[in-house]
Tab-separated table of C-alpha atoms in Angstrom:
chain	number	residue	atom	x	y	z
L	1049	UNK	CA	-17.396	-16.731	1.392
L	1050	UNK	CA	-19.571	-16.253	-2.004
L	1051	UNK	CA	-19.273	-12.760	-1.475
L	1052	UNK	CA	-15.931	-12.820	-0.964
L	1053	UNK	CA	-14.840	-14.039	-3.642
L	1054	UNK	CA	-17.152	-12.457	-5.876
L	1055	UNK	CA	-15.607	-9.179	-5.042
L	1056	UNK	CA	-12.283	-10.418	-4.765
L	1057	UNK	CA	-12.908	-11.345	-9.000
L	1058	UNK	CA	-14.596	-8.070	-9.427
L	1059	UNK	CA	-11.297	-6.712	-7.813
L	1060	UNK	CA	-9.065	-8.149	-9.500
L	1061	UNK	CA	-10.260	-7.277	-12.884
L	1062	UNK	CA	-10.595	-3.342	-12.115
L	1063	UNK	CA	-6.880	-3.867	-10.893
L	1064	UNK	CA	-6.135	-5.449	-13.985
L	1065	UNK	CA	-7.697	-3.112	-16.025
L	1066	UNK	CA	-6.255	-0.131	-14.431
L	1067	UNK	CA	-2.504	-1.259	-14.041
L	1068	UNK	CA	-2.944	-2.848	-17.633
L	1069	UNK	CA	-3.346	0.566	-19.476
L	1070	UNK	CA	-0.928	2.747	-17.508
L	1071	UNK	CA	-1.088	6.830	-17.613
L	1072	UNK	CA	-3.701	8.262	-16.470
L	1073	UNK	CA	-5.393	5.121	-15.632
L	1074	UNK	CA	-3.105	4.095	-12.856
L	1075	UNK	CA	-2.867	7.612	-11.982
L	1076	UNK	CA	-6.609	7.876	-11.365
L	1077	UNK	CA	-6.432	3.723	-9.846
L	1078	UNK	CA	-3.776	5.362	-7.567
L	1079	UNK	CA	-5.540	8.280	-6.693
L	1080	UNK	CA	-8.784	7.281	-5.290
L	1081	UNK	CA	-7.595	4.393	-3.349
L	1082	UNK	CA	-5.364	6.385	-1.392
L	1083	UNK	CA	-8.323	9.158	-0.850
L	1084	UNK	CA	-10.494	6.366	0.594
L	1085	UNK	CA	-7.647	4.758	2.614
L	1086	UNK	CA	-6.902	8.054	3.811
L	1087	UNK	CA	-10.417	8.484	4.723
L	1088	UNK	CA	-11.094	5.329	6.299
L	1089	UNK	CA	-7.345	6.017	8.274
L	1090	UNK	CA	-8.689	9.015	9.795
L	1091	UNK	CA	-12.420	7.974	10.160
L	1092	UNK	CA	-10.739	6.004	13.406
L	1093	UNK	CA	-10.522	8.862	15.051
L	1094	UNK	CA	-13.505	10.409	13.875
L	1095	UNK	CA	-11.838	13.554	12.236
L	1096	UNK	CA	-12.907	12.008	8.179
L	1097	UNK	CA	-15.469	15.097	7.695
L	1098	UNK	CA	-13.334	17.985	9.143
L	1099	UNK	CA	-11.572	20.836	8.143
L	1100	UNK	CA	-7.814	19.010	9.175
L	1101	UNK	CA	-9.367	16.262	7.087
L	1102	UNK	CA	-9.915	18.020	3.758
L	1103	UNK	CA	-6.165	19.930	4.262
L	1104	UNK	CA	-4.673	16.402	4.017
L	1105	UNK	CA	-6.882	15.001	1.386
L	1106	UNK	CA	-5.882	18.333	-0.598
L	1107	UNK	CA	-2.719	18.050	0.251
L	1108	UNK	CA	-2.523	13.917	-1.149
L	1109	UNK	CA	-3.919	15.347	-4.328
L	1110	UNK	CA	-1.131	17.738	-4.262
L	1111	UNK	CA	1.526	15.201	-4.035
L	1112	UNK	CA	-0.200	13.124	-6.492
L	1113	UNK	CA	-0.102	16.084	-9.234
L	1114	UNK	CA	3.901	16.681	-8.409
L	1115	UNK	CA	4.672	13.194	-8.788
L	1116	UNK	CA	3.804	14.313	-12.528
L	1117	UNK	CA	6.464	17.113	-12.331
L	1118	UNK	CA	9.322	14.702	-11.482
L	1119	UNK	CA	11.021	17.366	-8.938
L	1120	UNK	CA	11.504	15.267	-5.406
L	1121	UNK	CA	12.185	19.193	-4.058
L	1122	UNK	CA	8.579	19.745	-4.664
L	1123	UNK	CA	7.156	16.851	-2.362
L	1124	UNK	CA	9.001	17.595	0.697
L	1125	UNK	CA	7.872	21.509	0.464
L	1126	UNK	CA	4.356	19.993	0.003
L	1127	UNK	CA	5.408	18.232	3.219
L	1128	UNK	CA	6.774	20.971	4.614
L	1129	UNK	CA	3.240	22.903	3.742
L	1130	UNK	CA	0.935	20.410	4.727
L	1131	UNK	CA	2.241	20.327	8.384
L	1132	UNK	CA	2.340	24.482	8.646
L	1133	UNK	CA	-1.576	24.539	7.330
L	1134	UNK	CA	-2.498	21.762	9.844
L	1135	UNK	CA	-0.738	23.307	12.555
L	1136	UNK	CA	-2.714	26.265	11.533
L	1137	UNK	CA	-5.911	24.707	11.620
L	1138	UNK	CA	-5.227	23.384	15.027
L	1139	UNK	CA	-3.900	26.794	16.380
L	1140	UNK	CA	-6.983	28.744	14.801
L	1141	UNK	CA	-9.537	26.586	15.788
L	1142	UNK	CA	-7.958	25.739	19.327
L	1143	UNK	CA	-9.345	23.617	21.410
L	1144	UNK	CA	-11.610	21.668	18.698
L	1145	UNK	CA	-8.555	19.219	17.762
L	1146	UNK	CA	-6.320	17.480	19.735
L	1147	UNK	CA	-2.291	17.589	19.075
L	1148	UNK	CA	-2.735	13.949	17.915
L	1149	UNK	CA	-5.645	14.933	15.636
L	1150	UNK	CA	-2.872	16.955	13.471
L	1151	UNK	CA	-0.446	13.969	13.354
L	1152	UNK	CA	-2.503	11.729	12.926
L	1153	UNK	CA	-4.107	13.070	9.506
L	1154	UNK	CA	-0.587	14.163	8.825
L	1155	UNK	CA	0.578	10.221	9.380
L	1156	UNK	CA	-1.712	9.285	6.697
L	1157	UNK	CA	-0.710	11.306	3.787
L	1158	UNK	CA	2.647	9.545	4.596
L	1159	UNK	CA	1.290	5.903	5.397
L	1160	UNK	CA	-1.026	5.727	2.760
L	1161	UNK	CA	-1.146	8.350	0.212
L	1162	UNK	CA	2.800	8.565	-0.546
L	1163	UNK	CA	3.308	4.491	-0.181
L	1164	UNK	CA	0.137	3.790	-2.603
L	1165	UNK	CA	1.417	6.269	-5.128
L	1166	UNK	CA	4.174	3.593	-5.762
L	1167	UNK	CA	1.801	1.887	-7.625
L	1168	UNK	CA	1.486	4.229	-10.268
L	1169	UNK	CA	5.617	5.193	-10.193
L	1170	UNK	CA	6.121	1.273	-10.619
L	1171	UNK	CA	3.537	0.887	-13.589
L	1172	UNK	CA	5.737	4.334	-15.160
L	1173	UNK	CA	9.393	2.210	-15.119
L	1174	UNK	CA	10.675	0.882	-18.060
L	1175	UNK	CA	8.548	-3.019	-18.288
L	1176	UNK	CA	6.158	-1.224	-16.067
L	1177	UNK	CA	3.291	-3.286	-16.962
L	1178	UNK	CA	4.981	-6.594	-16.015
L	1179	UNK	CA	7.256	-5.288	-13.031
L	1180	UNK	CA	3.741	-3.271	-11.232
L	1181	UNK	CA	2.050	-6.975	-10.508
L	1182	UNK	CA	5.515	-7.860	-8.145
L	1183	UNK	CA	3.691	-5.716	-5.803
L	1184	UNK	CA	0.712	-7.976	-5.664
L	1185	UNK	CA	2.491	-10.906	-6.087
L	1186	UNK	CA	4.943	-10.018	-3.286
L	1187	UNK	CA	1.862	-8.929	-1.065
L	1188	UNK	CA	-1.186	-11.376	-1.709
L	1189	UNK	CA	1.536	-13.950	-2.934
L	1190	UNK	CA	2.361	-13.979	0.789
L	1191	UNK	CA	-0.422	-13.731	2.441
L	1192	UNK	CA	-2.249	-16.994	0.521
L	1193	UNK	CA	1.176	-18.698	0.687
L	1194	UNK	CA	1.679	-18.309	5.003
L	1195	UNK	CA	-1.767	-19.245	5.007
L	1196	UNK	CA	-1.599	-22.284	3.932
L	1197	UNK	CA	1.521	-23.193	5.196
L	1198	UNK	CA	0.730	-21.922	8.914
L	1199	UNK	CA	-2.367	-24.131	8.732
L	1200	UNK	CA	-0.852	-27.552	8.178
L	1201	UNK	CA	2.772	-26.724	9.573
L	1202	UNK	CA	2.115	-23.961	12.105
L	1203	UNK	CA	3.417	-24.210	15.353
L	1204	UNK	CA	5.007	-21.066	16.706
L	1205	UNK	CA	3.057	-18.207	17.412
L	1206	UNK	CA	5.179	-14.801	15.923
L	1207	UNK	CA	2.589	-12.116	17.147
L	1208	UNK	CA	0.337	-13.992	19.418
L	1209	UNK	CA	-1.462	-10.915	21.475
L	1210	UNK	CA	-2.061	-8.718	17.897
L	1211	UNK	CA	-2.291	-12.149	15.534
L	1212	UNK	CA	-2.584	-15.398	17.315
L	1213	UNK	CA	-3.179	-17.346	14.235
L	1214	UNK	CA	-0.180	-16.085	12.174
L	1215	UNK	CA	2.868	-18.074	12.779
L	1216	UNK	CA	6.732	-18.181	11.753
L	1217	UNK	CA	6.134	-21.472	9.574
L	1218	UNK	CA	3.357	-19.647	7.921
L	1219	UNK	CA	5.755	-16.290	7.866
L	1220	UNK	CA	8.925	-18.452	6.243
L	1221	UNK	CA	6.119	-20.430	3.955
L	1222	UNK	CA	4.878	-16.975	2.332
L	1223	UNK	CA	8.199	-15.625	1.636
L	1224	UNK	CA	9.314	-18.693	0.155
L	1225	UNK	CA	5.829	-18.803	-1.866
L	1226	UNK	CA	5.467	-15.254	-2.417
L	1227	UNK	CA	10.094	-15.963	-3.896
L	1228	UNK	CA	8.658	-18.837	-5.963
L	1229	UNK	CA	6.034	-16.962	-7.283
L	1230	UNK	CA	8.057	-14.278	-8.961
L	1231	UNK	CA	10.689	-17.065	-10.356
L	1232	UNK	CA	7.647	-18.266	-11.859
L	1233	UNK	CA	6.381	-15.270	-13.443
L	1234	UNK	CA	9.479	-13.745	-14.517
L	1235	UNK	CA	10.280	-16.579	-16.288
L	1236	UNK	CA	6.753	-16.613	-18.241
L	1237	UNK	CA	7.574	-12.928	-18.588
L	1238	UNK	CA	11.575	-13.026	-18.542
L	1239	UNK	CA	11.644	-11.933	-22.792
L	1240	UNK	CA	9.705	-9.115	-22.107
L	1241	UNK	CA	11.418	-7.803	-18.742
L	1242	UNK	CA	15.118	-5.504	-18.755
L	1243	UNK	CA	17.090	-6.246	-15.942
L	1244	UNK	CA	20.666	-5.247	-15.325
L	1245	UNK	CA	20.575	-8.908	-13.615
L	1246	UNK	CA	18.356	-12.304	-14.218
L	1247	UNK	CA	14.915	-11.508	-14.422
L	1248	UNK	CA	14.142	-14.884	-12.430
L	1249	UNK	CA	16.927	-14.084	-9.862
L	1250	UNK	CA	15.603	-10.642	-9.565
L	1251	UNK	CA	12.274	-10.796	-9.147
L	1252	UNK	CA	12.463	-13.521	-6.724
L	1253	UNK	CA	14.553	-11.479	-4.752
L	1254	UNK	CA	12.266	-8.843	-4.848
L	1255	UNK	CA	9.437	-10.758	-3.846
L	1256	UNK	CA	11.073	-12.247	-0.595
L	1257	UNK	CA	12.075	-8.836	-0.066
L	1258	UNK	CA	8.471	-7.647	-0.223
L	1259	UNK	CA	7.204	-10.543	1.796
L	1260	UNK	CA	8.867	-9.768	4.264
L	1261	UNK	CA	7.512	-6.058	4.596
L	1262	UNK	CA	4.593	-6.828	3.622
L	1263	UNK	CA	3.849	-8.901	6.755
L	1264	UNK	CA	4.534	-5.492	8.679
L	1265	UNK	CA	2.484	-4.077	6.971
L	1266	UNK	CA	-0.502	-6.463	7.728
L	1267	UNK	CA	0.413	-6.088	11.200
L	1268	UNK	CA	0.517	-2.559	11.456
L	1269	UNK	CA	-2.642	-1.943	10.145
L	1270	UNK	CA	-4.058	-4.489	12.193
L	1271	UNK	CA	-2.854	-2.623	15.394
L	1272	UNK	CA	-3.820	-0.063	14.560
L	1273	UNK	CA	-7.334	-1.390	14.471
L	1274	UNK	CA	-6.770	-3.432	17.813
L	1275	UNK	CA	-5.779	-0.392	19.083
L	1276	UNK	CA	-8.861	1.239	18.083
L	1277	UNK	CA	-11.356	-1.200	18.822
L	1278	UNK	CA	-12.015	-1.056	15.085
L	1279	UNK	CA	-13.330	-4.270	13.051
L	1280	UNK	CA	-12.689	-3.473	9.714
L	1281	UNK	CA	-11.427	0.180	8.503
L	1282	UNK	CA	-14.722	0.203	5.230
L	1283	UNK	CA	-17.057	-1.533	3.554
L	1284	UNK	CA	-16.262	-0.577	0.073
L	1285	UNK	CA	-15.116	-4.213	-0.640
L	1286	UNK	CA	-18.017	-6.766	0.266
L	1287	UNK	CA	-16.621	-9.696	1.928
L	1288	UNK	CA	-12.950	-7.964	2.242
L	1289	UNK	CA	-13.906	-4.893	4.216
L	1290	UNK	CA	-12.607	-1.246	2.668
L	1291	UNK	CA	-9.061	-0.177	0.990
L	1292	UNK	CA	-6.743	-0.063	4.628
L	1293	UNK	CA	-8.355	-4.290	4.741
L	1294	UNK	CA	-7.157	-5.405	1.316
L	1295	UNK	CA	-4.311	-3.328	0.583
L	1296	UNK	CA	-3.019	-3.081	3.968
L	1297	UNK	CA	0.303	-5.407	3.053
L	1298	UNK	CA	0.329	-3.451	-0.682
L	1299	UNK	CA	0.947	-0.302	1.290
L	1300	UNK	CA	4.388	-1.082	2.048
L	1301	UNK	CA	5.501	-3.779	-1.186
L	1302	UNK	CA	4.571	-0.745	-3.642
L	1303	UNK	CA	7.712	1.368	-2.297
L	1304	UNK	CA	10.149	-1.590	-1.579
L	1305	UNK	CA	9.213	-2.915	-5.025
L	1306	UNK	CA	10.099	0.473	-6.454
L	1307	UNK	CA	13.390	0.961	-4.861
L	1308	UNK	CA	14.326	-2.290	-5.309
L	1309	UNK	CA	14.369	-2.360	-8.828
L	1310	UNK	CA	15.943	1.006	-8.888
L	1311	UNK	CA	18.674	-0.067	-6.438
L	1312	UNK	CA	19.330	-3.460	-8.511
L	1313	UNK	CA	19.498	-1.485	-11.954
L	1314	UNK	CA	22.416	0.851	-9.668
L	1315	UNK	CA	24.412	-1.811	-8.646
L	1316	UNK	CA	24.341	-3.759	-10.931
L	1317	UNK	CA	23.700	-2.041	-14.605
L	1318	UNK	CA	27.491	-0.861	-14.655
């Protein structure tokens, strides 16, 4: 437990540090923990070191470099690309890989490269720097929150064969948490922050919201490793396990966190 949260301080303050100063910095942030998610995704099925490996790590640094270019026509021929070179790969080097081999690398350029890059396209909105940490408050906001909750009011199991100790008091507890905790932070924050609605209002809606997907994404990565006979997916993180462990229910807030600001500002910004 010392361990843990030893590194969980060290973590926080190299998140802080990174999301603090924005550009580059988040860019970078961004970058290598989706290269070592990616890596630890596809070190399941033993493929980390291969040639279809290193065609979808090139191709997340790809994507990483358009994101700079602003041109959404750009990612999906990188896409479009990525799958043609792996399918080459496969074809050329036939029967080394497997047809899952292919979509399984290509599944995690999508599932974690694309979805973490969301943390650096939330940092670059206008109020960036306050609206990026509704990721982690949606996300670890939750987790803490149904934690607590499912231990002194949980009753129902909600996944009881993949999670048997996560229940749907502890589920309702960390969205209402996870709500309460952006109320509270947008209104320590609310002169700084430009919504086309009430900052409170907002980001509390946005932080249910991302509660609520974050918990799939917990799930899936944990099936994923059930599924694989797989305890944890690193060990870059003592006490936490690697980058799929800790930012498992991230992977999935980053892009809802995203959208739903841009969708709010839509609606409702006239």
């Amino acid at each position: 437990m010392r361990t843990r949260i030893m590194s969980g301080a060290v973590l926080i303050v190299i998140l802080f540090t990174c999301l603090y100063f924005g550009g580059w910095v988040t860019f970078g942030f961004s970058l290598f923990i989706s290269l070592v998610g990616m890596y630890e995704l596809i070190k399941v099925k033993k493929l980390e070191k291969t040639g279809l490996a290193v065609v979808g790590y090139i191709a997340a640094i790809t994507y990483y470099f358009i994101l700079l270019l602003n041109d959404p026509a750009y990612i999906l021929l990188l896409l479009v690309a990525s799958c043609i070179l792996m399918m080459s790969v496969y074809v050329f080097t036939f029967p080394k890989y497997k047809t899952e081999d292919v979509m399984w690398v290509f599944f995690s350029i999508v599932y974690v490269a694309v979805t973490l890059s969301y943390i650096y396209q939330v940092r670059m909105l206008q109020d960036g720097i306050y609206i990026v940490w509704l990721i982690f408050v949606s996300s670890w906001g939750n987790d803490t929150c149904a934690y607590f909750t499912g231990v002194f009011l949980g009753k129902h199991k909600m996944t009881p064969k993949l999670s048997p100790k996560k229940t749907y008091e502890g589920a309702i507890g960390g969205v209402v948490g996870a709500a309460a905790l952006g109320a509270i932070y947008a209104t320590i924050f609310s002169s700084n922050i430009t919504m086309s609605i009430n900052p409170v209002a907002g980001f509390a809606i946005i932080c249910a919201v991302g509660a609520l997907i974050s918990m799939v994404g917990d799930l899936a990565a944990s099936a994923i490793k059930r599924n694989h006979d797989v305890k944890d997916y690193g060990k870059l993180i003592p006490g936490h396990g690697g980058i799929m462990d800790r930012f498992d229910s991230a992977i999935f807030t980053a892009p809802v966190v995203y959208w739903a600001i841009e969708v709010i500002n839509k609606v409702f910004g006239g």
